[in-house]
Every structure is written in structure tokens, then in C-alpha cells.
XYZ file of N, CA, C and O in Angstrom:
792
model
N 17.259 -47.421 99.419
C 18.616 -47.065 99.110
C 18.866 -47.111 97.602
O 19.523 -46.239 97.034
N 18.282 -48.233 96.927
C 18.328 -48.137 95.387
C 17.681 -47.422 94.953
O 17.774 -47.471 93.727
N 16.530 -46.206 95.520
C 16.272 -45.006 94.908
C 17.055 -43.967 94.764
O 17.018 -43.271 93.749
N 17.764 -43.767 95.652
C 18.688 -42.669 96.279
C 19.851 -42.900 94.784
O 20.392 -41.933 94.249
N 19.992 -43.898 94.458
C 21.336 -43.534 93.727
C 20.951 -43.008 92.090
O 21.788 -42.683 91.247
N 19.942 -43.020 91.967
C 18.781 -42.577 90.570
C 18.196 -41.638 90.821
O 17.310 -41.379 90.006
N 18.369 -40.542 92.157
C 17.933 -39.411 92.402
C 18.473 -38.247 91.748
O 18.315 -37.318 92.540
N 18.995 -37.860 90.765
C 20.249 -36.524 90.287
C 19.498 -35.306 90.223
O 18.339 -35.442 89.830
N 19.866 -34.184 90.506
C 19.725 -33.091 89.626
C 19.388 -32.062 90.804
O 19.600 -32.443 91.956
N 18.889 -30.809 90.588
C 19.354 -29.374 91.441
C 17.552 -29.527 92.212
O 16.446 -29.959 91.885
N 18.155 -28.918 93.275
C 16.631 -28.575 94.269
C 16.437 -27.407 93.858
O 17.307 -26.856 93.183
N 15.643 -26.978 94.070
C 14.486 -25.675 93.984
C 15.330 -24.448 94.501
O 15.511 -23.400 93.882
N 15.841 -24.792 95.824
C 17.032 -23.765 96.508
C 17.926 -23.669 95.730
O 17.999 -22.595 95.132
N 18.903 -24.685 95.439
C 20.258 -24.450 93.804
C 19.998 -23.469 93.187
O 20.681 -22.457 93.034
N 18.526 -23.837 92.620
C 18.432 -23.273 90.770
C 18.164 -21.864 91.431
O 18.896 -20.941 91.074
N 17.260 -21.641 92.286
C 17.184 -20.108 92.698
C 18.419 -19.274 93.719
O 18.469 -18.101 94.090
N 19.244 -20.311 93.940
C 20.467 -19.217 93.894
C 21.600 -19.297 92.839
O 22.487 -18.448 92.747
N 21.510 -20.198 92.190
C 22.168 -20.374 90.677
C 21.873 -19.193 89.541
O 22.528 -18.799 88.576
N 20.660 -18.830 90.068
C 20.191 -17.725 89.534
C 20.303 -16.152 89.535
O 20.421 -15.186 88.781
N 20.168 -16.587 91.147
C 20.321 -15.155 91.323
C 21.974 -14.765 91.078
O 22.291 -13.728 90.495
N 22.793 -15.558 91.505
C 24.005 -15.403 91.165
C 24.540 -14.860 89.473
O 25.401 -14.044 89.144
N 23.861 -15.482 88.873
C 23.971 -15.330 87.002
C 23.410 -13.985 87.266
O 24.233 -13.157 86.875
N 22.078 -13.262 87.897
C 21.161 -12.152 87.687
C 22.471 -10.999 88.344
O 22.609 -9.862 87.893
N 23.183 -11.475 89.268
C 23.911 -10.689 89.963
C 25.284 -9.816 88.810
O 25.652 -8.656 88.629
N 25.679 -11.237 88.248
C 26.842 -11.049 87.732
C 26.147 -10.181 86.260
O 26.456 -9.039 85.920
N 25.467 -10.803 85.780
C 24.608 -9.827 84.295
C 24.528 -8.841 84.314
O 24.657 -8.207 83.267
N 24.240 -8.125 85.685
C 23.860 -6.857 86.146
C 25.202 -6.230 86.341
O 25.270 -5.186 85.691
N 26.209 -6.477 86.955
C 27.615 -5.909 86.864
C 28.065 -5.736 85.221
O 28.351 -4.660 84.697
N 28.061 -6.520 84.821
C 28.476 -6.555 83.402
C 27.879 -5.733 82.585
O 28.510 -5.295 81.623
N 26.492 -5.347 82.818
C 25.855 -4.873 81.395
C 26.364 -3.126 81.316
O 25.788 -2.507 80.421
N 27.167 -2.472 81.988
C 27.665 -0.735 81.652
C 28.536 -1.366 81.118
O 28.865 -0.598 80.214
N 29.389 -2.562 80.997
C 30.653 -2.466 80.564
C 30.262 -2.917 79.090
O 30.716 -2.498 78.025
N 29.471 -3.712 79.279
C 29.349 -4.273 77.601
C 28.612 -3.062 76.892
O 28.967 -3.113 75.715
N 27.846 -2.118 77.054
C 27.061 -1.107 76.654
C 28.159 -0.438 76.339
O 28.119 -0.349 75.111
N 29.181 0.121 76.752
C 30.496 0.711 76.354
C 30.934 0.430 75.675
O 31.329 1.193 74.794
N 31.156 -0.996 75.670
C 32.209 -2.233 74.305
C 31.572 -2.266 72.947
O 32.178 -2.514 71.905
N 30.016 -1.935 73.078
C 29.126 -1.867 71.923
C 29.115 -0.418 71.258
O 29.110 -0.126 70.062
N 29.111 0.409 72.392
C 28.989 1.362 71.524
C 30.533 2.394 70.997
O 30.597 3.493 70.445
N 31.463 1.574 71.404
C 33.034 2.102 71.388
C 33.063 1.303 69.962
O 33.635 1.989 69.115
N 32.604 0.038 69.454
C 32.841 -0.860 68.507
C 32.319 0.032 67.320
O 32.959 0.019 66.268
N 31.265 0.755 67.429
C 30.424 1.211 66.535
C 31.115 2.310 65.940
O 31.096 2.553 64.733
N 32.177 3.462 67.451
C 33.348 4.022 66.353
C 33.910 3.483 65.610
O 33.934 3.882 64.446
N 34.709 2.139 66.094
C 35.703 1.862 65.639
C 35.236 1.370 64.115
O 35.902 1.614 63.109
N 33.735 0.493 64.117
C 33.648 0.027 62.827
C 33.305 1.758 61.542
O 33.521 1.779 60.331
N 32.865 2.695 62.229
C 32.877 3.956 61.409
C 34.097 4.201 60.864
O 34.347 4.015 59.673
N 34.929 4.637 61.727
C 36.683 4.674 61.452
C 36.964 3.981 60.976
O 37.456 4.575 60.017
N 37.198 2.271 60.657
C 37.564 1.729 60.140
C 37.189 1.819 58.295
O 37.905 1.746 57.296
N 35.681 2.014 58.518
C 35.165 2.307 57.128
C 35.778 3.508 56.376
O 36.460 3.154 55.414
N 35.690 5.121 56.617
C 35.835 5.762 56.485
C 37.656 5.677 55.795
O 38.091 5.701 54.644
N 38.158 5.600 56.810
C 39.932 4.853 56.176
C 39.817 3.513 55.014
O 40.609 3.539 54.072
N 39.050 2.625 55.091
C 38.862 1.819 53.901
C 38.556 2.770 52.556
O 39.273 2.765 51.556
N 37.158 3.721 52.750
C 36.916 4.564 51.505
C 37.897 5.513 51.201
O 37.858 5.945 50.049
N 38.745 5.937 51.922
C 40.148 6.503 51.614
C 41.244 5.975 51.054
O 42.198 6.487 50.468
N 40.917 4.700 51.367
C 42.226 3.979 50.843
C 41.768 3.083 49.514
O 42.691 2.659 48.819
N 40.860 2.872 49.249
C 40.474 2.834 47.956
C 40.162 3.951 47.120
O 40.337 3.648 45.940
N 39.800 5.025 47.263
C 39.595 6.384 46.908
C 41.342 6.406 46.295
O 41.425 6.694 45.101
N 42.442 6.176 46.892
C 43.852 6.497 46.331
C 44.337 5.442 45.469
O 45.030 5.653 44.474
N 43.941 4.244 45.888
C 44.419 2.935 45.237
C 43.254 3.175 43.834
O 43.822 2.962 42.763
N 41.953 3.523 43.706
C 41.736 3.466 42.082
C 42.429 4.285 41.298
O 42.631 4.149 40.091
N 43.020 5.677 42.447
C 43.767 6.725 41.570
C 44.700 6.411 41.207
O 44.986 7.167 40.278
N 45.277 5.867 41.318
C 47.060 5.168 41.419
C 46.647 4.385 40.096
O 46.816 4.712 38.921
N 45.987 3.124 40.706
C 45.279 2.789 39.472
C 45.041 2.550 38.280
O 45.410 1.643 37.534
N 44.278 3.584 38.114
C 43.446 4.265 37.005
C 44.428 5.148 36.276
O 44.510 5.356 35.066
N 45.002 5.523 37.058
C 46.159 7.124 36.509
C 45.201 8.378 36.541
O 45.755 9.388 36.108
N 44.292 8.501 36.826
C 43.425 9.621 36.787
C 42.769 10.288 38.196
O 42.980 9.467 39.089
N 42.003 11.545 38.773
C 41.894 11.871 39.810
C 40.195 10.826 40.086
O 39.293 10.557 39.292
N 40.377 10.500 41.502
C 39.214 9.835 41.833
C 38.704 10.406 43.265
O 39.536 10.250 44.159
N 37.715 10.923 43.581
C 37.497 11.493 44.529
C 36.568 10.640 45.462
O 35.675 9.864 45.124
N 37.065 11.026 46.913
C 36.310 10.676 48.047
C 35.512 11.616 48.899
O 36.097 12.290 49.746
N 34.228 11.707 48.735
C 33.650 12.729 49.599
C 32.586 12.105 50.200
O 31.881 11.170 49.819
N 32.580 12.941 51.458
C 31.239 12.728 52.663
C 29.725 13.094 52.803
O 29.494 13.563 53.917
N 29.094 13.049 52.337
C 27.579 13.127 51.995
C 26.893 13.291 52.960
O 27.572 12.930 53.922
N 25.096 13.921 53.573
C 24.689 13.562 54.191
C 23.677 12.505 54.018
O 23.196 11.983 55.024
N 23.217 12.051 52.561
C 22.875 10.956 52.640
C 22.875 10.456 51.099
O 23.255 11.125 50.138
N 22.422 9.276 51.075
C 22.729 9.238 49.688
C 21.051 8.697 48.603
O 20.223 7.890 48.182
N 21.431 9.549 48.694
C 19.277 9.831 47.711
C 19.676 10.852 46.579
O 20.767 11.422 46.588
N 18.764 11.038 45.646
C 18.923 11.723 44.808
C 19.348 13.556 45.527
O 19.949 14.470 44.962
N 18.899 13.520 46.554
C 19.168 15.413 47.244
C 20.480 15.144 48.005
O 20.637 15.823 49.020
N 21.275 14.421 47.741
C 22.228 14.272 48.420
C 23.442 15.512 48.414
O 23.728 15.942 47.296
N 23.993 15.964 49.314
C 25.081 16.922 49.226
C 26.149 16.799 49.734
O 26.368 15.767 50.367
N 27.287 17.936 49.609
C 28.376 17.224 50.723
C 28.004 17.986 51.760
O 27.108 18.803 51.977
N 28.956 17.497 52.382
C 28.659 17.805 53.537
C 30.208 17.338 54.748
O 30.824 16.273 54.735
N 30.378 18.161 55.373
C 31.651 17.888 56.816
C 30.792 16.941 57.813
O 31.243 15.870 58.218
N 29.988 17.251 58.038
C 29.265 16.203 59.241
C 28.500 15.030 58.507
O 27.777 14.332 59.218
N 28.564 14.805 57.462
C 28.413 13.560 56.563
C 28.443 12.125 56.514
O 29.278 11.680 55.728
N 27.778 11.305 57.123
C 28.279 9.947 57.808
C 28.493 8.944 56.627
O 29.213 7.956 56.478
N 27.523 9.636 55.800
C 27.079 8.556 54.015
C 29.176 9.084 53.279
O 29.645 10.200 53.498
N 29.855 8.128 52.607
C 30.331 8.183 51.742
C 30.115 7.417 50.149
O 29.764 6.263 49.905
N 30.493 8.609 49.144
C 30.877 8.266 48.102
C 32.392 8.137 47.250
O 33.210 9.052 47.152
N 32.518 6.857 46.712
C 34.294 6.674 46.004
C 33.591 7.069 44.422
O 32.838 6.246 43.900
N 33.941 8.529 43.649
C 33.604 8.087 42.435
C 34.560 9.064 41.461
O 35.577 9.453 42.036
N 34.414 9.466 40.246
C 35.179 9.816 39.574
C 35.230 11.173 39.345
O 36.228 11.859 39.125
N 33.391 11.703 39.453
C 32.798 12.598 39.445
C 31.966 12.561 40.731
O 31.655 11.629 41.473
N 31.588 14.481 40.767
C 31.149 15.026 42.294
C 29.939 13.800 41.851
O 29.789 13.516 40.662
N 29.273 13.256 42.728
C 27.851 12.761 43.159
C 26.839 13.643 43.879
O 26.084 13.078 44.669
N 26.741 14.812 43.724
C 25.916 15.694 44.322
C 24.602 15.796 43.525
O 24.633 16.142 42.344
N 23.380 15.482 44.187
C 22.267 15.344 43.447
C 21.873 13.738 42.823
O 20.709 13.440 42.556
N 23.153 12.675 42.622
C 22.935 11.958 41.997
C 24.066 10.848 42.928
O 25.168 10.386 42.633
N 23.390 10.738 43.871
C 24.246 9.572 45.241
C 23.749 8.176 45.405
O 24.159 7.230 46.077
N 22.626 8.348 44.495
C 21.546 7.078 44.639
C 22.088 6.365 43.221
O 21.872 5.207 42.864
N 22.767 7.276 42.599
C 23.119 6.255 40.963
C 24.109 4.555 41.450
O 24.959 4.397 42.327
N 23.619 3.706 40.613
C 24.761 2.275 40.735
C 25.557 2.777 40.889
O 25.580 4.005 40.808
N 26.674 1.984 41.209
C 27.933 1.857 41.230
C 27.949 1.040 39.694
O 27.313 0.032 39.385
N 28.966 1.897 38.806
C 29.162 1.303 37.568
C 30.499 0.687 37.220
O 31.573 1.148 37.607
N 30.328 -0.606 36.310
C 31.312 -1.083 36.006
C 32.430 -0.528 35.165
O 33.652 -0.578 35.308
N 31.628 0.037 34.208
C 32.369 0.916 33.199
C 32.893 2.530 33.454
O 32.650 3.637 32.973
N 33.475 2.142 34.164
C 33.976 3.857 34.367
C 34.488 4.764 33.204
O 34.638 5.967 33.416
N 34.738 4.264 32.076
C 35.016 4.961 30.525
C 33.549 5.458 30.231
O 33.597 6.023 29.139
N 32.355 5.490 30.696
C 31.130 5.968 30.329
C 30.894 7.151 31.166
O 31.078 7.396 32.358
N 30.194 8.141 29.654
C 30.257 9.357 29.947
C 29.307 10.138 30.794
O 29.475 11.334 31.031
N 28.060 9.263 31.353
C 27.544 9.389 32.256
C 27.696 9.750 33.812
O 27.552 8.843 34.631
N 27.907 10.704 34.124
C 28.272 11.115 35.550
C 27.492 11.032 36.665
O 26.454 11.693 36.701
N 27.810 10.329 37.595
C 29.250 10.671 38.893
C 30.087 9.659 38.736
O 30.851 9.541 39.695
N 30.322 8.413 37.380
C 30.484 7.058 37.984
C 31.305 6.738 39.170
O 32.514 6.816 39.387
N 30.253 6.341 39.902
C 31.028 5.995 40.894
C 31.609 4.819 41.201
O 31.524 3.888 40.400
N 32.259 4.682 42.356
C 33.075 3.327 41.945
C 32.366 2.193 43.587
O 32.026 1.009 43.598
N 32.385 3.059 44.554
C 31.837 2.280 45.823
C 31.222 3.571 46.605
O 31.589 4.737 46.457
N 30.270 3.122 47.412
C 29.155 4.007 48.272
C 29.080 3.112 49.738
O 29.217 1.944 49.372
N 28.973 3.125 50.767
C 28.805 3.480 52.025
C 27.537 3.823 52.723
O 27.115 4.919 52.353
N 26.686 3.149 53.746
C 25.924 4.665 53.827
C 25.626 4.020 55.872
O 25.338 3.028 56.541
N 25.904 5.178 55.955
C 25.790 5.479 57.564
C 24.934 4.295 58.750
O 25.042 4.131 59.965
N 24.373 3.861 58.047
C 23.285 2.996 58.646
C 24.132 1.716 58.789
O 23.792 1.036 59.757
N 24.972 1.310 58.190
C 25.518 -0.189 57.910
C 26.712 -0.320 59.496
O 27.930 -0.233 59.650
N 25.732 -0.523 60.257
C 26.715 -0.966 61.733
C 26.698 0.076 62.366
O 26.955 0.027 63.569
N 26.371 1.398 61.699
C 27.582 2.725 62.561
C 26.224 3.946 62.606
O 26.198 5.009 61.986
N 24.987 3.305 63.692
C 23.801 4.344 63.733
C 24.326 5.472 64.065
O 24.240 6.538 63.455
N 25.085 5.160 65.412
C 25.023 6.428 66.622
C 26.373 6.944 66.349
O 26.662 7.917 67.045
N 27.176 6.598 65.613
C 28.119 7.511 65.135
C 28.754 8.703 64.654
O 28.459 8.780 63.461
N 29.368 9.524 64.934
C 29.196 10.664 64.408
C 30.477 11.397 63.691
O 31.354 11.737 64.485
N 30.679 11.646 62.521
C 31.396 12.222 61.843
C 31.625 13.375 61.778
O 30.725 14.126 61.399
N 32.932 13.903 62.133
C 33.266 15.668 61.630
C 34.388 15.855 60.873
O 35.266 15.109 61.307
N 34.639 16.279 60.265
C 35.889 16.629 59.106
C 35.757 18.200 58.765
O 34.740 18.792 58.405
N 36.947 18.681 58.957
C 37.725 19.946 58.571
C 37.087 19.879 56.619
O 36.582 20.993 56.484
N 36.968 19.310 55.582
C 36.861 19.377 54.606
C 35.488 18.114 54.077
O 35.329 17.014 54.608
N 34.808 18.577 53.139
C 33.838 17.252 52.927
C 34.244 16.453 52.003
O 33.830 15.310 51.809
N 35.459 17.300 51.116
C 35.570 15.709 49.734
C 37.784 15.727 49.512
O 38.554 16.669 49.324
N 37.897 15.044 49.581
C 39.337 15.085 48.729
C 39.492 14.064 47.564
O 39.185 12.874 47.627
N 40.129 14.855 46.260
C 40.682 14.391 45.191
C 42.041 13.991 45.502
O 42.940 14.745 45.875
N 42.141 12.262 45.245
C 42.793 12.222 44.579
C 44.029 12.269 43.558
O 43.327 11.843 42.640
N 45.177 12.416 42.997
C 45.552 12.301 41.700
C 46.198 11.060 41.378
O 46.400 10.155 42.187
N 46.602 11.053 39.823
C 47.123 9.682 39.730
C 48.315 9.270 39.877
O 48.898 8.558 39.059
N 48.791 9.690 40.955
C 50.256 9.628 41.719
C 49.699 9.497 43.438
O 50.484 9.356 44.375
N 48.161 9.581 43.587
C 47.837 9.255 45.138
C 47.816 10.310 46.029
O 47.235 10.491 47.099
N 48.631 11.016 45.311
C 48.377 12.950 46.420
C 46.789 13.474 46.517
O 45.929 13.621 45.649
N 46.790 13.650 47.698
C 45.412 14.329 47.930
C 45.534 15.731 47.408
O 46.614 16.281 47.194
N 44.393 16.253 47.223
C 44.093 18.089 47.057
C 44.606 18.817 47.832
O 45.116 19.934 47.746
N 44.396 17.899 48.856
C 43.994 18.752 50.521
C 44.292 18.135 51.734
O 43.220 17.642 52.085
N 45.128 17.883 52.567
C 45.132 17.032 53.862
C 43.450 17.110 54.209
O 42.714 17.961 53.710
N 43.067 16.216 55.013
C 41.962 15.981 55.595
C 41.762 15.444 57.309
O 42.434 14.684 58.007
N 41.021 15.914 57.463
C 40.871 15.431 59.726
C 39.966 15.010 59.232
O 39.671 15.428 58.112
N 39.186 14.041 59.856
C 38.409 13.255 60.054
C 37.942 12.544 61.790
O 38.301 11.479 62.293
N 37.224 13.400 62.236
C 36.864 12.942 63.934
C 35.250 12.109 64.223
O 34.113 12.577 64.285
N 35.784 10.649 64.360
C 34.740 10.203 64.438
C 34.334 9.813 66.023
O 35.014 8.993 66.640
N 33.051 10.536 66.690
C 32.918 10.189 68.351
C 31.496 9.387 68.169
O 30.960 8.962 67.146
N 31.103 9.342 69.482
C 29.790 8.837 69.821
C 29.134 9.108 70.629
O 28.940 8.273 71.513
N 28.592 10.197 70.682
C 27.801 11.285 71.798
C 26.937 10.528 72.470
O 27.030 10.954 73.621
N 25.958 9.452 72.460
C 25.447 8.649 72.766
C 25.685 7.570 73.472
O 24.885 7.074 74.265
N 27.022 7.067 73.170
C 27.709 6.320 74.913
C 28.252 7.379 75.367
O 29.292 6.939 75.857
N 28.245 8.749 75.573
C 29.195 9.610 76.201
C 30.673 10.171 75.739
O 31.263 9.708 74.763
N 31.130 11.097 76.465
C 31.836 11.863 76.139
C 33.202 11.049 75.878
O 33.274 9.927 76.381
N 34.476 11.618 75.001
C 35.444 10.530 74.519
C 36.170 10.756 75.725
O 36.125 11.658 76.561
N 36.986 9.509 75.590
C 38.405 9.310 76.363
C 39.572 10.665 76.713
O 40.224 10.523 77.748
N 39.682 11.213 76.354
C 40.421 12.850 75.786
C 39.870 13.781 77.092
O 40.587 14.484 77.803
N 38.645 13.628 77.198
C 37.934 14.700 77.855
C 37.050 13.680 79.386
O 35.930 13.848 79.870
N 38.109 12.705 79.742
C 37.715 11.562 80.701
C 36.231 11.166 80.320
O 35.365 11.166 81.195
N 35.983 10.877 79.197
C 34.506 10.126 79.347
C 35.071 8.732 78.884
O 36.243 8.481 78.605
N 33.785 7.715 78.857
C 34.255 6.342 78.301
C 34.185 6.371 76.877
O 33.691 5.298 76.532
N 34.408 6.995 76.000
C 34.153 6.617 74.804
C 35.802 6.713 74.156
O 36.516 7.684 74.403
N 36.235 5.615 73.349
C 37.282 5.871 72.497
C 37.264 6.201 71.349
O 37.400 5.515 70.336
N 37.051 7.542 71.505
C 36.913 8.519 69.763
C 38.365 7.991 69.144
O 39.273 7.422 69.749
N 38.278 8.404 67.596
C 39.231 8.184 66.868
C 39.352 9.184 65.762
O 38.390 9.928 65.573
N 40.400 9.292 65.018
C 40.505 10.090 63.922
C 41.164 9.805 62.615
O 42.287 9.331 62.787
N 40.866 9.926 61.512
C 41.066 9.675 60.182
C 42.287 10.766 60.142
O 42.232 11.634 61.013
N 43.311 10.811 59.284
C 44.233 11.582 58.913
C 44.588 11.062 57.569
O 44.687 9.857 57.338
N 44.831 12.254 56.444
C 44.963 12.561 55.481
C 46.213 13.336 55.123
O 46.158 14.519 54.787
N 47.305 12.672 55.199
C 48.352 14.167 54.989
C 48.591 14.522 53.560
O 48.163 13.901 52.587
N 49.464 15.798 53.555
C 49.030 16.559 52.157
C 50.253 15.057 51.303
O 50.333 15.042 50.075
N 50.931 14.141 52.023
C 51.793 13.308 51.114
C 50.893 12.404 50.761
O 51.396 11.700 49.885
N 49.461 11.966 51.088
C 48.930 10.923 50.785
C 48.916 9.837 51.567
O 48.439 8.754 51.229
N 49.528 10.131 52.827
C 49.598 8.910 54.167
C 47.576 9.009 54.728
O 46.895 9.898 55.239
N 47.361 7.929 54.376
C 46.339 7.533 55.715
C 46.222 7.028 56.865
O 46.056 5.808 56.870
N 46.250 7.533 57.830
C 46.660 7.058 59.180
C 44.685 7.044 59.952
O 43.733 7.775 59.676
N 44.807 5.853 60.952
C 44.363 5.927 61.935
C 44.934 6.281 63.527
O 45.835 5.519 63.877
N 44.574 7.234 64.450
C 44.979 8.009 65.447
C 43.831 7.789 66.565
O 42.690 7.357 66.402
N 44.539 8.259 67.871
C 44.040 8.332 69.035
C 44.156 9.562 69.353
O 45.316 9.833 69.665
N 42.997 10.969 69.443
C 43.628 12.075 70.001
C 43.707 12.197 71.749
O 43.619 13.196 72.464
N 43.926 10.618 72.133
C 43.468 10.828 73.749
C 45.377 10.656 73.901
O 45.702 10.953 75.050
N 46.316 10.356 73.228
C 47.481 9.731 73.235
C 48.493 10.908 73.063
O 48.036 11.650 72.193
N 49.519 11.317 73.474
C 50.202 12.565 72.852
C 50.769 12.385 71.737
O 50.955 11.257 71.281
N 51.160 13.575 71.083
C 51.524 13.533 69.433
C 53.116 12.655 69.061
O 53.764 12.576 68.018
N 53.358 12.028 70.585
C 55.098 12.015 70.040
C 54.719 10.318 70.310
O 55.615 9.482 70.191
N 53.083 9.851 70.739
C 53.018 8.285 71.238
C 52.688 8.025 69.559
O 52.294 8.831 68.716
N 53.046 6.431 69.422
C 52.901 6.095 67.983
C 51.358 6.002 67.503
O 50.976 5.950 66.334
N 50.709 5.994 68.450
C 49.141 5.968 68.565
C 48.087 7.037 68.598
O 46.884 7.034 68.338
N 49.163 8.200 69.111
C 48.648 9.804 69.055
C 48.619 10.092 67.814
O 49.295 9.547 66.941
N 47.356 11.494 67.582
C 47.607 12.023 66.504
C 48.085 13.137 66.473
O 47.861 13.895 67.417
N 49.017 13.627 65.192
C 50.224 15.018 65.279
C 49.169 16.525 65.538
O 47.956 16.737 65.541
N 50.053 17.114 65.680
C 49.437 18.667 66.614
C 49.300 19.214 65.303
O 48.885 20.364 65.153
């Protein structure tokens, strides 16, 4: 009897249905988390993309001078713009050909593209995918863009977006010609505060 009370812990039967139970529930779970991962991977694209926009206006403001934000397809010396562009550059001058230069402190140097911050596609956001109506907007030193800008970032790779009933929650960058940067849902209608306008 004084063994019995120094006996503790799981039989052989427990741990193998303790198990299978955990194997059961892992297995339900793993489409949903595969979704949550790869929905995150828009969101951290989008999120970036609106950061390089919103510093792209705030050095212009700034500075008092035009500072441009454009979309690259990568950033190496052959770099170009590009609409389907995942790489961004924040700089003063185009960076075309020259995407791989520092980021410089001295932006009064006459050396071109100085740029001011770079981006590049790989950092969190593999399977991501970028499309934009335009590849670069200026800028001025009042914060007005050139050009309104769309910006549609999906993820073909967890599947089709929310909009078109798949699981993915695409998102979109907006640029209006006043200088508003907005983040949008085009799965939401244009009059929800979360939709983006027609």
C-alpha cells in the first residue's frame, strides 16, 4: 500500500490517446493557420508599401522639395520600374540602373538617385504580389502626388481573394490626387468605411 501512493504519472494507454487527440486537433487546425500565414504576408506587404508612401510624402513636406516613391522589380544595379514591382525605392532621384546604391545621409550631394530608404520584396512578403495602375509617384513639397496611385496587393499562392469567394484577404494601397494614403478592402462596398471608392 505504501507503494501505491509513490506510483504517479500516465500509462502507455493515456499518452497514446493524449496523443492522438493533440494529432487530431493539429490536423484540423493546420488549413486554418496556412491561411492566417499566408493572409499575414499581404497584410505585412500592404502595410510596407503604405509606410514607403508615407514617408515618400513626409520627406517631401519635409525637405520642401519633390521626393519620389517608385516600385522596382528588383533592386541590383539592372533594376527598373516597374507596376508589378514588389522591391521599393524612397529617393530624390529616379534609381533606375542604380537601386543597389546606399541609402545616403547627405541628400545635398550631387550624386544620384540619393536615396533616402529601400525595401526589397524578400523581407517577410515572398509570395506576395503587387499590381499598381502606375510604377512611381512624385511627391511635391506641399505632399501632392503627380498622380493618384492603386496599389493591389494579393496572394495567388494561398488562393484566390475574399472579393471573388476565395480565402485570401487582398488589400489595396490608395493614393488620391489630394495626397490621402489610405489602406482599403476591395471585398467591402465603396460607401463601408473599410471599402475602397469606385
Amino acid at each position: 500500500m505504501l507503494m501505491r501512493a509513490y506510483q504517479r504519472g500516465f500509462t502507455l494507454i493515456e499518452l497514446m490517446v493524449g496523443l492522438a487527440i493533440f494529432a487530431f486537433l493539429l490536423a484540423m487546425g493546420a488549413p486554418s493557420f496556412s491561411t492566417w500565414v499566408q493572409n499575414g504576408q499581404i497584410r505585412t506587404a500592404t502595410e510596407a508599401v503604405q509606410n514607403g508612401l508615407q514617408l515618400a510624402r513626409a520627406e517631401a513636406v519635409r525637405r520642401n522639395m519633390p521626393v519620389r516613391f517608385q516600385l522596382t522589380n528588383t533592386l541590383t544595379s539592372a533594376c527598373a520600374l516597374s507596376t508589378s514591382g514588389s522591391n521599393w525605392v524612397v529617393s530624390l532621384d529616379s534609381p533606375v540602373g542604380a537601386c543597389d546604391a546606399a541609402p545616403t545621409a547627405d541628400l545635398a550631394a550631387p550624386t544620384a538617385p540619393r536615396i533616402i530608404q529601400v525595401r526589397a520584396s524578400s523581407e517577410g512578403t515572398a509570395n506576395a504580389v503587387i499590381a499598381s495602375d502606375v510604377s512611381n509617384v512624385v511627391f511635391n513639397g506641399l505632399g501632392r502626388p503627380s498622380s493618384a496611385m492603386s496599389i493591389n496587393i494579393t496572394n495567388p499562392t494561398g488562393g484566390a481573394c475574399a472579393a471573388a469567394t476565395g480565402p485570401m484577404r487582398c488589400l489595396r494601397v490608395i493614393v488620391s490626387a489630394g495626397g490621402q494614403i489610405r489602406l482599403c478592402d476591395p471585398r467591402f462596398a465603396s460607401t463601408d468605411p473599410q471599402g475602397c471608392p469606385a
